[in-house]
Short mmCIF file of C-alpha atoms in Angstrom, two decimals:
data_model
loop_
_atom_site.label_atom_id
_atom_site.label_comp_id
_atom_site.label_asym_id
_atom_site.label_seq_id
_atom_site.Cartn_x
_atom_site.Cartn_y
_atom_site.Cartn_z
CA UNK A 23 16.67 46.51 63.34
CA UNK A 24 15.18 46.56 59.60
CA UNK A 25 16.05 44.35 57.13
CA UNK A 26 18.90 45.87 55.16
CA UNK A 27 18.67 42.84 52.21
CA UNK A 28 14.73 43.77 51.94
CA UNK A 29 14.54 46.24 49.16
CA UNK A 30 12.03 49.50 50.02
CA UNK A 31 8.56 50.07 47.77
CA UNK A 32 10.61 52.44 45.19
CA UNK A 33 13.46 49.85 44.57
CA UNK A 34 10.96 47.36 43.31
CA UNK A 35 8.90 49.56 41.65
CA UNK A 36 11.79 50.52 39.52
CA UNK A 37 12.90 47.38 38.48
CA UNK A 38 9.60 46.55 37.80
CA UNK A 39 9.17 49.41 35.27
CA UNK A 40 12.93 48.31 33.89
CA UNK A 41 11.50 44.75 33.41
CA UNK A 42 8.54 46.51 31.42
CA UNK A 43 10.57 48.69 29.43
CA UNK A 44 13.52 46.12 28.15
CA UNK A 45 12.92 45.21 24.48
CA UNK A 46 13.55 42.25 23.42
CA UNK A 47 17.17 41.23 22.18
CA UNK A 48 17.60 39.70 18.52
CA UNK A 49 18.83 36.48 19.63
CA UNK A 50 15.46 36.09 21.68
CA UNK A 51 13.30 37.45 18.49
CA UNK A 52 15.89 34.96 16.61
CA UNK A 53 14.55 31.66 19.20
CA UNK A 54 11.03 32.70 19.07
CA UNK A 55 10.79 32.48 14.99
CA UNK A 56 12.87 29.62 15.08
CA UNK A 57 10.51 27.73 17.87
CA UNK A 58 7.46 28.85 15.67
CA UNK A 59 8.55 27.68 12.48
CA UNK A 60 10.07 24.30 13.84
CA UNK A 61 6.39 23.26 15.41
CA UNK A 62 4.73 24.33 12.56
CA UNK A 63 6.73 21.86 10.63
CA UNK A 64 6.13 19.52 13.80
CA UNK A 65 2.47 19.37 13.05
CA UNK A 66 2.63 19.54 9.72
CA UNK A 67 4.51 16.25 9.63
CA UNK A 68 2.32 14.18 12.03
CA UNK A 69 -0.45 15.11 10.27
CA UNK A 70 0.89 13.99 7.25
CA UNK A 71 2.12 10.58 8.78
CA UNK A 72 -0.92 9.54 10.47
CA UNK A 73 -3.05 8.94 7.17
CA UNK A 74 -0.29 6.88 5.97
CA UNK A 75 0.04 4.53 8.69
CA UNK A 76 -3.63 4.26 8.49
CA UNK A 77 -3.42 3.43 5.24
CA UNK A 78 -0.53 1.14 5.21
CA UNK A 79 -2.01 -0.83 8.50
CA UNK A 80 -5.32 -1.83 5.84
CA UNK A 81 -3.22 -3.33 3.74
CA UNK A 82 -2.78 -7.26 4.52
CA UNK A 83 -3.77 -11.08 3.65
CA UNK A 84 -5.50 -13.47 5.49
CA UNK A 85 -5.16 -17.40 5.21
CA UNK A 86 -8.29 -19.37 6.05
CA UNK A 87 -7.82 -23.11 5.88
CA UNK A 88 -11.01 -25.50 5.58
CA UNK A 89 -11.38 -27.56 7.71
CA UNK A 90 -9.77 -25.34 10.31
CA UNK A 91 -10.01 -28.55 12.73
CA UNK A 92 -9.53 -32.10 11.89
CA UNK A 93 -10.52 -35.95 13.22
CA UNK A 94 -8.04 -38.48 12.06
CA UNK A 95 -6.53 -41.93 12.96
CA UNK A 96 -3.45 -43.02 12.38
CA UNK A 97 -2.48 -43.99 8.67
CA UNK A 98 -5.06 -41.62 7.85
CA UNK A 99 -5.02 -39.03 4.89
CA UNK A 100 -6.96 -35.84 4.76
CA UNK A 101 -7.16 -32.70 2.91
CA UNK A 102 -7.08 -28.88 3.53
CA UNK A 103 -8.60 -26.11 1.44
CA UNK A 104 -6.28 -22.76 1.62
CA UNK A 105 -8.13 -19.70 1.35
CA UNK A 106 -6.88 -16.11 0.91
CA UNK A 107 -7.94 -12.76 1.07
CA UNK A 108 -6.54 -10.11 0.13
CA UNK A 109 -6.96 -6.54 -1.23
CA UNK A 110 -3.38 -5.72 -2.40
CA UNK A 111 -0.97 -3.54 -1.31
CA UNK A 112 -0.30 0.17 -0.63
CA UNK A 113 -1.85 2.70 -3.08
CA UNK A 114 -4.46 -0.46 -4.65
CA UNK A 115 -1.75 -2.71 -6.50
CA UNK A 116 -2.26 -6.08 -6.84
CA UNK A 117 -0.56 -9.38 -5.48
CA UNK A 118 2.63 -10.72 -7.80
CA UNK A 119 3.68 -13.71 -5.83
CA UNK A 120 2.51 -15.90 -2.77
CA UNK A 121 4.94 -18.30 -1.26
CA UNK A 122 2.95 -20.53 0.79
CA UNK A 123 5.14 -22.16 3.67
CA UNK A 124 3.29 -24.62 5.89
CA UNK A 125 5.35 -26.08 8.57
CA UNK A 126 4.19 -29.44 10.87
CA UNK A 127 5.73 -31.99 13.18
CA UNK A 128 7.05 -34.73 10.84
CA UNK A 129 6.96 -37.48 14.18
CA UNK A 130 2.87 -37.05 13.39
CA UNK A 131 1.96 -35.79 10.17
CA UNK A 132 3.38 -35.55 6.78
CA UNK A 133 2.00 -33.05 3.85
CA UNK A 134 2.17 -35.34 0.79
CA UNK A 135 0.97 -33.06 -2.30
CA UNK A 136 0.36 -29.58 -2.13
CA UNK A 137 -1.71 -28.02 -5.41
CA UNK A 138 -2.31 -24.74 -6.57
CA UNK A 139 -5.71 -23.10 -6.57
CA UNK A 140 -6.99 -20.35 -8.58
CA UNK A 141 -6.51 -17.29 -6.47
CA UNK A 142 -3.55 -16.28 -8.24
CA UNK A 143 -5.69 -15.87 -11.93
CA UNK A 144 -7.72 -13.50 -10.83
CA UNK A 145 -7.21 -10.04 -12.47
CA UNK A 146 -5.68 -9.56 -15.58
CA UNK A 147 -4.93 -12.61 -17.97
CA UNK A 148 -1.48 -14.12 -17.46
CA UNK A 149 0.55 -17.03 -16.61
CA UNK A 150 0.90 -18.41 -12.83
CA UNK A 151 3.95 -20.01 -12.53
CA UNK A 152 4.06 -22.29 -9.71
CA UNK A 153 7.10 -24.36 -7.78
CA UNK A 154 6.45 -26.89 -5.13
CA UNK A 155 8.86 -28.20 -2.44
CA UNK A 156 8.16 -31.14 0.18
CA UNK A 157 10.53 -31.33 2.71
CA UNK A 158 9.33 -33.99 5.15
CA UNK A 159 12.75 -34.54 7.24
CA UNK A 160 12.27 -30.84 7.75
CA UNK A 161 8.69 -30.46 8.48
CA UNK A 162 8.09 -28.51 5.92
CA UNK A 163 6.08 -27.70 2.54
CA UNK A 164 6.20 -24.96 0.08
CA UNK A 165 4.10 -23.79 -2.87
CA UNK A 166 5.30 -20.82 -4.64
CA UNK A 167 3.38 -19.03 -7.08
CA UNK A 168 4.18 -16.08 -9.20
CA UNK A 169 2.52 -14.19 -12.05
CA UNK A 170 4.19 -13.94 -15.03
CA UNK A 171 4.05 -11.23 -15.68
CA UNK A 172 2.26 -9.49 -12.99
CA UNK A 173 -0.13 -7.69 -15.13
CA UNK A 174 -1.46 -5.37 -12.46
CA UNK A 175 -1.33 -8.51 -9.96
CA UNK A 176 -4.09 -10.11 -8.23
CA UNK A 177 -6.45 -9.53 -5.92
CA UNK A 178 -9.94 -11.11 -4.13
CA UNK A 179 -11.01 -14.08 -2.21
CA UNK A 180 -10.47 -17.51 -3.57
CA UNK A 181 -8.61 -20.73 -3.25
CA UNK A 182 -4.58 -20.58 -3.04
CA UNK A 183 -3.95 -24.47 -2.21
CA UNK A 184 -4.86 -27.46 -1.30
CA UNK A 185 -2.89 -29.79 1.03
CA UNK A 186 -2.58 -33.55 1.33
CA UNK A 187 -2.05 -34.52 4.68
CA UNK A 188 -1.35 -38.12 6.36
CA UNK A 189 -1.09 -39.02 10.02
CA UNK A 190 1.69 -41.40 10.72
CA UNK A 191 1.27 -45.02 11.26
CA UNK A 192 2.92 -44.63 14.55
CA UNK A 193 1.19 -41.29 16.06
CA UNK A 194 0.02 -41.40 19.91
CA UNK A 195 -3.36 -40.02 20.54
CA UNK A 196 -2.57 -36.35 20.34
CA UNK A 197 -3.45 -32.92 18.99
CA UNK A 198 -0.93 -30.94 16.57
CA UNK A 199 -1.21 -27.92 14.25
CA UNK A 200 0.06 -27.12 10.82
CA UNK A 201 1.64 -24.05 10.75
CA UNK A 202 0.84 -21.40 7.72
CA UNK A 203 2.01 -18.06 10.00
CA UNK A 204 5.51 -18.43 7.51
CA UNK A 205 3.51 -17.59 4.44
CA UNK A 206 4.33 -14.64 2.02
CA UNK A 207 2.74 -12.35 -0.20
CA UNK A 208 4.44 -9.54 -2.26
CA UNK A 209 2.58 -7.48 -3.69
CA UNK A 210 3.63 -6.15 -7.57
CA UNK A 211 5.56 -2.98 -5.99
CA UNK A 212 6.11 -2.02 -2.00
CA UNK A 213 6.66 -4.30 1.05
CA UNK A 214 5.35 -7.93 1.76
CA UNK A 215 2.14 -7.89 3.24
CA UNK A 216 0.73 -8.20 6.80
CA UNK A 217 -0.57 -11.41 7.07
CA UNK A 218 -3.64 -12.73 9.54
CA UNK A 219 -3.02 -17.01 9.42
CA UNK A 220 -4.93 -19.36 11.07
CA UNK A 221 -3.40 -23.15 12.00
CA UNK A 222 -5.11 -26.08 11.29
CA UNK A 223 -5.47 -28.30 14.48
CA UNK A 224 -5.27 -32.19 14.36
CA UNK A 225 -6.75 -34.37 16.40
CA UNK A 226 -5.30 -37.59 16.31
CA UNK A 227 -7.14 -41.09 17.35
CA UNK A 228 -9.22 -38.67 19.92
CA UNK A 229 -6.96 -36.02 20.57
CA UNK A 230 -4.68 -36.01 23.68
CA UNK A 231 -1.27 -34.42 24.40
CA UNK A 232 -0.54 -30.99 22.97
CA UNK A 233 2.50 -31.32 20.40
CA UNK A 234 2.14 -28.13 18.44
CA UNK A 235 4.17 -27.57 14.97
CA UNK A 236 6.23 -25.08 17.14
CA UNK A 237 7.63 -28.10 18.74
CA UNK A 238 9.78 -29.17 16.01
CA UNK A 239 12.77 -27.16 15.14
CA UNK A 240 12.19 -26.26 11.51
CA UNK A 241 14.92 -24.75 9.70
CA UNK A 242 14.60 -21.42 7.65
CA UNK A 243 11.60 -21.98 5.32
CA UNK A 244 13.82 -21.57 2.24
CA UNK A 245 12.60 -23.91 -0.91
CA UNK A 246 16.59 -23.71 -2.32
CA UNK A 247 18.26 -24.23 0.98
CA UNK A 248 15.50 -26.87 1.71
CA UNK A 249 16.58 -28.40 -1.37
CA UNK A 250 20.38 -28.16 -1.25
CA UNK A 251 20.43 -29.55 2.37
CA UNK A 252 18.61 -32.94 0.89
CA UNK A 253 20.99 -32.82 -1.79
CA UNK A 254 24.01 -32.70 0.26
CA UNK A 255 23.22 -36.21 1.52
CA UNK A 256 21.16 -35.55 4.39
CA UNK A 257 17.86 -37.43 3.29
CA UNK A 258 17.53 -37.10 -0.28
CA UNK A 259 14.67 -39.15 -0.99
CA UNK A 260 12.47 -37.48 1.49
CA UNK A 261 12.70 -33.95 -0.38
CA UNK A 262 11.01 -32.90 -3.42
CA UNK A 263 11.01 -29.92 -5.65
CA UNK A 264 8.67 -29.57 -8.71
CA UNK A 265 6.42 -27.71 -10.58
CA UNK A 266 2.90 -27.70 -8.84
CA UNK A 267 -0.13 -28.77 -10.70
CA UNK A 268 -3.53 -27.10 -10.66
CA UNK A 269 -6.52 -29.20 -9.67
CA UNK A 270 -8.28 -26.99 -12.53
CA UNK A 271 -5.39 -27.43 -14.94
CA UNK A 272 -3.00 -30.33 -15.29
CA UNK A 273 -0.30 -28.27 -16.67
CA UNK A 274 2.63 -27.04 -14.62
CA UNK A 275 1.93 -23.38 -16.00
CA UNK A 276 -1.36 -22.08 -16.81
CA UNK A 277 -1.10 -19.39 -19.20
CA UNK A 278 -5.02 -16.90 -19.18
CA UNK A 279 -3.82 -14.73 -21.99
CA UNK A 280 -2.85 -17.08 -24.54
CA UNK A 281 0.43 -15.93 -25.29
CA UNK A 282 3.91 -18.05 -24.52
CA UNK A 283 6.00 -15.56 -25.43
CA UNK A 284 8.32 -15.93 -22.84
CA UNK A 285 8.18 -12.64 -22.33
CA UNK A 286 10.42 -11.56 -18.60
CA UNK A 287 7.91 -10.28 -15.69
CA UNK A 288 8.44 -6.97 -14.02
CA UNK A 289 10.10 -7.09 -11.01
CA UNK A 290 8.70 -6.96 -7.51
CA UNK A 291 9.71 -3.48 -6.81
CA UNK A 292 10.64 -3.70 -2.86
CA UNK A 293 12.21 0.08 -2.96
CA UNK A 294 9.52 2.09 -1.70
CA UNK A 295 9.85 3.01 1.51
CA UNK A 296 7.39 2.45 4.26
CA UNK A 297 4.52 4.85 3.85
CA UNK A 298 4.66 7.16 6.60
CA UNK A 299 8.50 5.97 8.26
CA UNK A 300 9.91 9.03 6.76
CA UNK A 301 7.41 11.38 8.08
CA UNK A 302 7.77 9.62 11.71
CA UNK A 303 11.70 10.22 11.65
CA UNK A 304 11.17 14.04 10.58
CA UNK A 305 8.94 14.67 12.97
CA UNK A 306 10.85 13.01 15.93
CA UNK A 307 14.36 15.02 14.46
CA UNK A 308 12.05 18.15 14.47
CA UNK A 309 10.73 18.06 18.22
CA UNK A 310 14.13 17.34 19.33
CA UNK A 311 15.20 20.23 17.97
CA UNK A 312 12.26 22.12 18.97
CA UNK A 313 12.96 20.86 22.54
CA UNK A 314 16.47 22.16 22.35
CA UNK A 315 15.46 25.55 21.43
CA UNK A 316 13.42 25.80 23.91
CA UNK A 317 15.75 25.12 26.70
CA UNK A 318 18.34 27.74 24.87
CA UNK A 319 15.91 30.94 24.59
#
């Protein structure tokens, strides 16, 4: 018996020829402009993101210190050169500020003077004004600089510190780092940069068990709250907070353009948004909605 469900030659033929001849409905015209203009926007937008987050990836500081690796006894006293390099920040501006935070294990080391270098002249003539804290008890010292004003900020390859180091009377035969992964630098408008560190590694009396800075539990690197917690009666005497001399310049603030005016520096503007963020969010908003289209038509 033939297949009743089966439908002959000239049944499909004619639905065929229906298929061919149905136009298009205005709510499927509707979803196909709508899917055309929301990918064109799609592409649009990555396109425009991807040079920024190139752009905004380059921009970043690196801390060198010299020597990178260090031979010392105990009761010994050594010093580090600080280098950076840096560029500047998004769109070619210049570097306002650098708060230098290097952290240690105080049971081995202690950082007794830290002093500013030059890096922070460079560019246009104006005053560095720098701040230094030693927090010992904490494991922790901090030199920041600013420029005041920022006069277009700096930028280049030079000195940023120096650091006076001694190894503890006591100290086992060991190896320990000093941390500088905590330090920041703003740049005169946008976000802090990326920064590249590198630890300085201390051998002491030979080297021998690994007691990295990590070790110790350092508290927020913070010069006020650094400052307030010795003051509150927790070790007084073993905090300090000053103004930071220059090994170039004995006074606390070295003014380039010859002016003491007193005149207020312009602020680190931190309201610009991250190049290329905005972009990223359209574009993910825009393919969802692509995506939903899609499934509709």
């Amino acid at each position: 018996m033939p297949d009743t469900d089966d439908p002959s030659p000239a049944d499909r033929s004619t639905r065929s020829d229906r298929n061919r001849n149905r136009r298009p409905s205005s709510d499927d015209f509707g979803a196909a402009v709508r899917a055309v203009v929301l990918a064109a926007l799609l592409l649009s937008t990555t396109a425009l993101s991807v040079p920024a987050l190139v752009s905004a990836g380059d921009r970043s500081a690196v801390v060198r210190p010299s020597p990178s690796t260090v031979e010392a006894g105990p009761g010994e006293t050594f010093a580090v050169e600080v280098e950076l390099q840096s560029d500047g920040g998004h769109g070619g501006v210049g570097v306002a500020a650098v708060d230098f935070v290097a952290q240690y294990h105080p049971d081995y080391l202690e950082i007794t003077d830290l002093e500013r270098g030059p890096w922070l002249e460079q560019g246009n003539e104006t005053t560095v004004r720098p701040e230094r804290t030693l927090a010992h008890d904490d494991g922790t010292a901090i030199l920041e600089q600013r420029r005041d004003p920022p006069a277009g900020g700096a930028t280049g390859n030079a000195r940023l510190a120096t650091m006076t180091v001694r190894v503890a009377d006591d100290a086992p035969p060991s190896t320990t780092t000093i941390n500088v992964s905590e330090t920041g630098v703003e740049p005169v408008r946008g976000w802090p940069l990326a920064l590249y560190a590198q630890d300085v590694t201390v051998e002491i009396d030979g080297g021998g068990e690994s007691v990295p800075a990590s070790d110790f539990d350092h508290p927020d690197p913070d010069a006020d709250a650094l400052e307030a917690a010795a003051d509150d009666g927790a070790s007084a005497g073993n905090t300090s907070h000053d103004e930071a001399d220059s090994s170039e310049d004995s006074n606390s603030s070295d003014t380039h353009s010859g002016s003491e005016n007193g005149a207020a520096d312009e602020p680190v503007d931190t309201g610009d948004e991250i190049p290329g963020f905005t972009a990223i969010i359209g574009g993910l908003a825009l393919g969802f909605c692509l995506v939903r289209t899609l499934q509709r038509s």
